[in-house]
Tab-separated table of C-alpha atoms in Angstrom:
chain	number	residue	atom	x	y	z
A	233	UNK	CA	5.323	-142.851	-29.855
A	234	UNK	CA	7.153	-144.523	-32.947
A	235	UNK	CA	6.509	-141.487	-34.920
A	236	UNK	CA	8.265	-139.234	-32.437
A	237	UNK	CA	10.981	-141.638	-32.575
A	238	UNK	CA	10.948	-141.390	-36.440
A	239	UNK	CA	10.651	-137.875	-36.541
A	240	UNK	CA	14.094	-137.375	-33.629
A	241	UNK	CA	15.763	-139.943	-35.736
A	242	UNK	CA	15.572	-138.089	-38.893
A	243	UNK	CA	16.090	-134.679	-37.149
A	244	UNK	CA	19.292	-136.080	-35.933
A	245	UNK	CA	20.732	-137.811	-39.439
A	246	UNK	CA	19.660	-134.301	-40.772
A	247	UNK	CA	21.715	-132.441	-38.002
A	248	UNK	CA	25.087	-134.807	-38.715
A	249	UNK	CA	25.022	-134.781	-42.506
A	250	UNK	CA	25.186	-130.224	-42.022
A	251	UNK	CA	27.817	-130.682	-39.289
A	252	UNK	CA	30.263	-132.967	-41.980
A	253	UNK	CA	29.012	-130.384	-44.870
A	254	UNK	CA	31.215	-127.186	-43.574
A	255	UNK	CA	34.576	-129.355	-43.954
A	256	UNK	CA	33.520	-130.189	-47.562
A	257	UNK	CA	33.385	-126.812	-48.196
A	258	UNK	CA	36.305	-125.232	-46.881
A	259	UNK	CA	38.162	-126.974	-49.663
A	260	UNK	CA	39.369	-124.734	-52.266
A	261	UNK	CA	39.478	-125.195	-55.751
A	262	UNK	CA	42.713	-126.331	-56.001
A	263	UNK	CA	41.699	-129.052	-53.363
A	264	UNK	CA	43.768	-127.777	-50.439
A	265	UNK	CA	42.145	-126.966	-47.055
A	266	UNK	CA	43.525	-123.638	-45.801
A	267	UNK	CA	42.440	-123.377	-42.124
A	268	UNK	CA	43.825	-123.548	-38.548
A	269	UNK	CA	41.960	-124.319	-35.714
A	270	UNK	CA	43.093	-121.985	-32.539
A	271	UNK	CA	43.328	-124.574	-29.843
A	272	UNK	CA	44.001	-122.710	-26.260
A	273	UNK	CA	45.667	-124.628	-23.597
A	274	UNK	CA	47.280	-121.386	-21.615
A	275	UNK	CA	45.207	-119.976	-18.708
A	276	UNK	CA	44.329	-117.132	-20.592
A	277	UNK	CA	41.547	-115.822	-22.872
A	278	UNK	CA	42.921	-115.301	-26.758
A	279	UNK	CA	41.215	-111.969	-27.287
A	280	UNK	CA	42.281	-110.923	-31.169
A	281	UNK	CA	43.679	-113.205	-33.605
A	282	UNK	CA	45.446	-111.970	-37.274
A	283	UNK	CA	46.460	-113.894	-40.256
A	284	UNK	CA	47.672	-112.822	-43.168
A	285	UNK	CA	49.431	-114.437	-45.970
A	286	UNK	CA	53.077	-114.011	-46.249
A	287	UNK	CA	53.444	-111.276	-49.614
A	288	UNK	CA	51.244	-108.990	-47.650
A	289	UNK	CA	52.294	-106.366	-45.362
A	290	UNK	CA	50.031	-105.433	-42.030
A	291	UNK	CA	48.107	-107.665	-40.355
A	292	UNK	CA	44.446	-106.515	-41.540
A	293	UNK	CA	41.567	-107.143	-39.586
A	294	UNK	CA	41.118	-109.053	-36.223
A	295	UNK	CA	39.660	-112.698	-37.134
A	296	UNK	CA	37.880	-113.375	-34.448
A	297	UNK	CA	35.695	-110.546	-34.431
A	298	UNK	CA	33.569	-110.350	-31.483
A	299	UNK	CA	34.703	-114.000	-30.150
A	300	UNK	CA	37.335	-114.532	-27.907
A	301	UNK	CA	38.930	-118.392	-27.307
A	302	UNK	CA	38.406	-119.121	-23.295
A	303	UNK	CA	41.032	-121.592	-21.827
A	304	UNK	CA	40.565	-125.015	-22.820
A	305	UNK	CA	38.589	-124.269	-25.746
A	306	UNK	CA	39.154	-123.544	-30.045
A	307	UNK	CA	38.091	-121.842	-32.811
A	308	UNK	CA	38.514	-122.576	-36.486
A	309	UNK	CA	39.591	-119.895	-38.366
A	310	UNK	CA	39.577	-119.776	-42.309
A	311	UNK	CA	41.553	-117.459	-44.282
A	312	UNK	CA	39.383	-114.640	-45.984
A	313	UNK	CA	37.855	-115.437	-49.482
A	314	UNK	CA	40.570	-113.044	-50.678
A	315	UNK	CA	43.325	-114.803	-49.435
A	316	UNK	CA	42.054	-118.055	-50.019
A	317	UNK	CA	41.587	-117.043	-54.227
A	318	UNK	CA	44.822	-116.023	-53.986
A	319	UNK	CA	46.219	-119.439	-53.901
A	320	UNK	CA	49.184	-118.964	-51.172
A	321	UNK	CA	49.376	-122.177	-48.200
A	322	UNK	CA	52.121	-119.874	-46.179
A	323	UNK	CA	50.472	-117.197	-43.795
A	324	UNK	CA	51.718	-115.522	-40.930
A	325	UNK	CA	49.527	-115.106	-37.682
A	326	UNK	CA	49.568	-113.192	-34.568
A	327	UNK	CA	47.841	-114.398	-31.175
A	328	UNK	CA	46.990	-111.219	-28.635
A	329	UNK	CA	46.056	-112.841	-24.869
A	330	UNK	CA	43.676	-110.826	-22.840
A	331	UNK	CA	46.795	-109.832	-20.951
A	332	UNK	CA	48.174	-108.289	-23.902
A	333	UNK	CA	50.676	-110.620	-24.504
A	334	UNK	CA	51.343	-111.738	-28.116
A	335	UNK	CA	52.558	-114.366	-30.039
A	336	UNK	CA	53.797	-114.474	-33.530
A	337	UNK	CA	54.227	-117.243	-36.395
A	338	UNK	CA	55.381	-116.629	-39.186
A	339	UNK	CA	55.490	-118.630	-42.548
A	340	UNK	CA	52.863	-121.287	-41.363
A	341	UNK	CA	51.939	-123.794	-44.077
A	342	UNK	CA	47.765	-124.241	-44.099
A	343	UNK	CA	47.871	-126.598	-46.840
A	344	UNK	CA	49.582	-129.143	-43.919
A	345	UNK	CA	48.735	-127.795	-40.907
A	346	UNK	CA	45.531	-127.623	-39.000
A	347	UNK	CA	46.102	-126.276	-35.270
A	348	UNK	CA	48.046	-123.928	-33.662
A	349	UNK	CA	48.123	-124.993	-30.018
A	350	UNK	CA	49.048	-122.148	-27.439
A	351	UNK	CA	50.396	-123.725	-24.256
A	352	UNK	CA	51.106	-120.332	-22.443
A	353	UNK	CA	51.098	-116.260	-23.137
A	354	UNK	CA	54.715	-116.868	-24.292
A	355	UNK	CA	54.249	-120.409	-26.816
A	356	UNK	CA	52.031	-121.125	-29.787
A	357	UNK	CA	53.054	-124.370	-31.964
A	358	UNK	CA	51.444	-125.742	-34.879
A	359	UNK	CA	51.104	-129.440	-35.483
């Protein structure tokens, strides 16, 4: 029986040092952390999500892929490898609900700012 406790306890220091190792390494080079967690506190599903930095025209690619962020839950999204070698902090994103409304931000610093927090269809904030 003290094995098996030996053996969970290492399992589980083993599981917490690769859950602190993604933040490490979302750092870029030049030491700034470009990423924004999607935090959604409307009553509807976030179905697409865009983000692209400011000098670029078009919105690219949805980020979230095949995910979608349910009410009461959030997603971090990073910029893509592109982006983030390009050195900009200032991006502009686009929310699309499941009921096809969006939201726009435009000009949002990721070197300082780590969620944008919809609160309806209509209102995304960053803090």
């Amino acid at each position: 029986m003290a094995f098996r406790n030996v053996v969970f306890a290492a399992l589980a220091a083993f599981t917490l040092a690769g859950a602190a190792a993604p933040a490490t390494a979302q750092t870029d080079r030049d030491g700034q952390q470009r990423w924004i967690n999607i935090v959604n506190r409307s009553g509807v599903t976030i179905r697409e999500f865009y983000m692209t930095d400011v000098d670029t025209r078009g919105w690219g690619d949805d980020r979230l892929g095949q995910e979608v962020v349910e009410p009461g839950d959030s997603l971090r999204v990073v910029p893509t490898p592109r982006q983030r070698a390009r050195g900009y902090c200032q991006f502009d994103m686009k929310v699309v609900f499941a009921n096809d409304r969006t939201v726009e931000r435009r000009g949002v610093n990721l070197c300082s700012t780590t969620n944008l927090v919809c609160t309806s269809t209509g209102s995304c904030r960053t803090n």
